C-alpha positions as semicolon CSV with decimal commas, in nm:
position;residue;x (nm);y (nm);z (nm)
1;M;-0,091;0,296;2,525
2;S;-0,087;0,634;2,428
3;I;-0,403;0,817;2,332
4;W;-0,347;0,966;1,964
5;N;-0,422;1,272;1,932
6;H;-0,684;1,260;1,612
7;L;-0,609;1,596;1,652
8;L;-0,274;1,536;1,387
9;C;-0,450;1,391;1,139
10;R;-0,532;1,536;0,814
11;P;-0,882;1,441;0,673
12;I;-0,765;1,082;0,405
13;M;-1,010;0,833;0,249
14;N;-1,341;0,784;0,357
15;F;-1,388;0,421;0,470
16;V;-1,316;0,337;0,865
17;H;-1,051;0,061;0,778
18;N;-1,180;-0,302;0,637
19;K;-0,963;-0,466;0,430
20;C;-0,715;-0,546;0,759
21;R;-0,967;-0,690;1,033
22;N;-0,984;-0,974;0,840
23;A;-1,043;-1,251;1,067
24;I;-0,699;-1,479;0,902
25;Y;-0,379;-1,273;0,965
26;S;-0,151;-1,540;0,847
27;K;-0,272;-1,846;0,749
28;S;0,146;-2,017;0,769
29;P;0,120;-1,976;1,053
30;L;-0,217;-1,956;1,122
31;V;-0,281;-1,617;1,348
32;N;-0,651;-1,484;1,412
33;R;-0,710;-1,172;1,453
34;F;-0,877;-1,011;1,795
35;P;-1,262;-0,876;1,653
36;V;-1,283;-0,530;1,593
37;P;-1,623;-0,365;1,553
38;N;-1,651;-0,064;1,354
39;E;-1,762;0,139;1,643
40;L;-1,471;0,055;1,840
41;T;-1,148;0,116;1,577
42;K;-1,078;0,434;1,669
43;W;-0,832;0,441;2,005
44;S;-0,984;0,724;2,110
45;R;-1,279;0,465;2,197
46;E;-1,133;0,332;2,562
47;W;-1,213;-0,103;2,530
48;L;-1,079;-0,258;2,856
49;E;-1,056;-0,545;2,678
50;Y;-0,900;-0,532;2,422
51;S;-0,637;-0,783;2,371
52;P;-0,488;-0,829;1,964
53;N;-0,240;-1,169;1,898
54;E;0,126;-1,050;1,831
55;F;0,240;-1,202;1,599
56;T;0,577;-1,043;1,351
57;D;0,618;-1,311;1,064
58;P;0,980;-1,499;1,135
59;N;1,005;-1,486;0,757
60;V;1,091;-1,059;0,762
61;L;1,396;-1,145;1,065
62;G;1,717;-1,053;0,899
63;K;1,586;-0,957;0,563
64;V;1,842;-0,681;0,467
65;W;1,397;-0,459;0,385
66;A;1,361;-0,529;0,776
67;D;1,330;-0,344;1,051
68;P;1,577;-0,604;1,316
69;E;1,418;-0,791;1,495
70;I;1,459;-0,651;1,842
71;P;1,581;-0,265;1,716
72;D;1,620;-0,024;1,966
73;L;1,349;0,166;2,023
74;K;1,439;0,416;2,251
75;K;1,661;0,540;1,977
76;T;1,480;0,461;1,697
77;A;1,341;0,740;1,444
78;W;0,988;0,815;1,450
79;N;0,799;1,059;1,253
80;R;1,115;1,078;1,076
81;I;1,422;0,988;0,812
82;D;1,587;0,739;0,994
83;G;1,921;0,731;0,821
84;K;1,796;0,606;0,471
85;V;1,474;0,533;0,585
86;N;1,140;0,739;0,559
87;R;0,975;0,639;0,871
88;V;0,738;0,981;0,832
89;S;0,365;0,896;0,797
90;F;0,146;1,121;0,541
91;V;-0,167;1,061;0,771
92;C;-0,012;1,293;1,123
93;E;0,255;1,202;1,325
94;Y;0,129;0,934;1,534
95;A;0,163;0,815;1,870
96;V;0,380;0,522;2,016
97;D;0,248;0,256;2,247
98;S;0,445;0,283;2,585
99;S;0,618;0,064;2,432
100;L;0,766;0,227;2,236
101;R;0,608;0,113;1,924
102;P;0,477;0,275;1,672
103;I;0,090;0,323;1,685
104;N;-0,141;0,280;1,390
105;P;-0,294;0,641;1,326
106;I;-0,605;0,487;1,184
107;G;-0,695;0,299;1,452
108;R;-0,720;-0,079;1,545
109;T;-0,635;-0,402;1,381
110;G;-0,645;-0,679;1,602
111;I;-0,337;-0,768;1,515
112;S;-0,020;-0,622;1,725
113;G;0,372;-0,707;1,667
114;R;0,498;-0,593;1,313
115;G;0,287;-0,895;1,111
116;I;0,446;-0,982;0,757
117;L;0,549;-0,588;0,737
118;G;0,914;-0,497;0,705
119;R;0,899;-0,241;0,876
120;W;0,759;-0,106;1,282
121;G;0,560;0,189;1,160
122;P;0,494;0,298;0,863
123;N;0,588;0,138;0,581
124;H;0,558;0,305;0,221
125;A;0,531;0,182;-0,138
126;A;0,478;0,316;-0,467
127;D;0,222;0,196;-0,728
128;P;0,176;0,314;-1,165
129;I;-0,141;0,298;-1,265
130;V;-0,064;0,261;-1,697
131;T;-0,284;0,365;-1,838
132;R;-0,437;0,397;-2,205
133;I;-0,785;0,401;-2,457
134;A;-0,964;0,076;-2,587
135;E;-0,904;0,052;-2,957
136;D;-1,242;0,048;-2,960
137;G;-1,101;0,458;-2,909
138;T;-1,325;0,546;-2,606
139;T;-1,242;0,281;-2,314
140;L;-0,954;0,347;-2,087
141;E;-0,789;0,055;-1,922
142;F;-0,506;-0,024;-1,654
143;V;-0,252;-0,283;-1,679
144;A;-0,297;-0,559;-1,312
145;I;-0,128;-0,825;-1,250
146;Q;-0,226;-1,054;-0,993
147;R;-0,120;-1,149;-0,675
148;R;0,020;-1,532;-0,674
149;D;-0,051;-1,478;-0,260
150;T;-0,458;-1,334;-0,284
151;G;-0,485;-1,443;-0,667
152;E;-0,665;-1,140;-0,644
153;W;-0,620;-0,824;-0,932
154;A;-0,395;-0,527;-0,860
155;I;-0,212;-0,267;-0,942
156;P;0,147;-0,348;-1,022
157;G;0,292;-0,187;-0,700
158;G;0,580;-0,236;-0,438
159;M;0,730;-0,123;-0,134
160;V;0,971;0,163;-0,198
161;D;1,417;0,060;-0,061
162;A;1,539;0,251;0,168
163;G;1,720;0,582;-0,028
164;E;1,528;0,485;-0,323
165;Q;1,321;0,777;-0,495
166;V;0,949;0,711;-0,497
167;S;0,978;0,825;-0,895
168;Q;1,249;0,574;-0,915
169;T;1,081;0,281;-0,678
170;L;0,744;0,355;-0,971
171;R;0,975;0,229;-1,257
172;R;1,162;-0,055;-1,154
173;E;0,842;-0,226;-0,991
174;F;0,695;-0,160;-1,314
175;A;0,983;-0,359;-1,500
176;E;0,993;-0,577;-1,213
177;E;0,592;-0,744;-1,240
178;A;0,488;-0,589;-1,559
179;M;0,746;-0,594;-1,802
180;S;0,927;-0,953;-1,776
181;G;1,080;-1,057;-2,050
182;V;1,024;-0,733;-2,289
183;V;1,413;-0,675;-2,420
184;D;1,292;-0,334;-2,495
185;I;1,222;-0,157;-2,142
186;G;1,340;0,156;-2,270
187;A;1,156;0,218;-2,510
188;I;0,869;0,330;-2,316
189;D;1,159;0,607;-2,164
190;E;0,899;0,879;-2,298
191;L;0,605;0,740;-2,109
192;W;0,739;0,768;-1,664
193;N;0,772;1,176;-1,823
194;N;0,468;1,293;-1,773
195;G;0,333;1,126;-1,443
196;K;-0,017;1,247;-1,212
197;E;-0,029;1,219;-0,838
198;L;-0,387;1,094;-0,735
199;Y;-0,321;0,989;-0,387
200;R;-0,079;0,987;-0,139
201;G;-0,132;0,797;0,229
202;Y;-0,236;0,525;0,417
203;V;-0,320;0,239;0,256
204;D;-0,636;0,001;0,350
205;D;-0,440;-0,387;0,359
206;P;-0,469;-0,723;0,441
207;R;-0,028;-0,673;0,576
208;N;-0,228;-0,454;0,865
209;T;-0,084;-0,394;1,247
210;D;-0,154;-0,196;1,512
211;N;0,160;-0,126;1,489
212;A;0,312;-0,125;1,088
213;W;0,100;-0,017;0,845
214;M;0,138;0,059;0,424
215;E;0,123;0,384;0,294
216;T;0,131;0,422;-0,079
217;V;0,199;0,661;-0,316
218;V;-0,004;0,701;-0,675
219;I;0,133;0,812;-1,010
220;N;-0,104;0,748;-1,375
221;F;0,125;0,787;-1,621
222;H;-0,101;0,764;-1,955
223;D;-0,040;0,691;-2,286
224;S;-0,160;0,901;-2,568
225;T;0,104;0,852;-2,786
226;G;0,135;0,417;-2,828
227;L;0,431;0,386;-2,668
228;L;0,310;0,010;-2,508
229;K;0,120;-0,119;-2,814
230;N;0,393;-0,316;-2,956
231;V;0,526;-0,415;-2,649
232;N;0,429;-0,673;-2,501
233;L;0,325;-0,701;-2,120
234;Q;0,403;-0,999;-1,885
235;A;0,356;-1,101;-1,637
236;G;0,680;-1,096;-1,353
237;D;0,791;-1,388;-1,112
238;D;0,561;-1,240;-0,835
239;A;0,223;-1,214;-1,037
240;K;0,078;-1,528;-1,175
241;A;-0,127;-1,271;-1,528
242;L;-0,103;-1,002;-1,647
243;R;-0,404;-0,848;-1,896
244;W;-0,555;-0,518;-1,928
245;I;-0,837;-0,387;-1,745
246;P;-1,113;-0,132;-1,801
247;V;-1,187;0,088;-1,597
248;D;-1,535;0,021;-1,534
249;S;-1,567;-0,355;-1,501
250;G;-1,585;-0,299;-1,121
251;E;-1,305;-0,623;-1,099
252;P;-1,263;-0,662;-0,743
253;L;-0,896;-0,545;-0,672
254;Y;-0,650;-0,556;-0,342
255;A;-0,624;-0,419;-0,078
256;S;-0,741;0,012;-0,155
257;H;-0,669;-0,043;-0,500
258;E;-1,029;0,005;-0,586
259;H;-1,062;0,330;-0,432
260;F;-0,717;0,403;-0,580
261;I;-0,942;0,330;-1,016
262;Q;-1,249;0,584;-0,859
263;L;-0,959;0,868;-0,784
264;L;-0,849;0,831;-1,172
265;K;-1,202;0,821;-1,272
266;E;-1,287;1,095;-1,094
267;N;-1,031;1,248;-1,213
268;F;-0,976;1,178;-1,534
269;N;-1,091;1,397;-1,845
270;L;-1,229;1,154;-2,087
271;N;-1,405;1,439;-2,305
272;N;-1,016;1,582;-2,340
273;L;-0,842;1,285;-2,454
């Protein structure tokens, strides 16, 4: 396996990825991760005994949003725009292994292959954090949906389609996941005009593998004029429920979403609301 060049990587989140090192990767079919201790996550640490399970979920094969089952890895444009597919990482210029498959720039995960992700290498998402001040006049709240797969609360984001701009993804995903049944979706068009980027980078996601991983752009859209006051937000088909959550609630969130809410709190000037 090629040694990943750590000198190419700029600083990102201050963590050793944890949620992508859970013991069980998939329950159906049952796929376990090879146990990876904190001190051996980095590729720079030699580990001859490392033997991760190889897994690519059959459910992603043949999907229009996924790479082919047997891609021509020699012709794949790693670290570049590959046709309409963005294979550029926000983290760094990633290396490839002896099979010409991209290597997770943060380190070992205990699973090789594509797992349940559509793309080899970075899988790009967009996460809109829509916020407001609660009726008490002081509490900052954000819209969250409850995921059907894990039951955890999450920011209502999703994957960037091939050839799609992140700005389009942010609006589309919020409409699909949080505005089901809302007749006048255009009533909040103004909300999308003043977004503030909070994060752009790697996501500590339970779907990550040694060869495929999640990255995202997180943008805060604050409703300072009450556009959402008379909009009855509803969870889409991919979610179990939806609610406004106070930023200080301590609610456990999916993947790296707790970190994103912490960034929101640090960057939000409550005195100027």
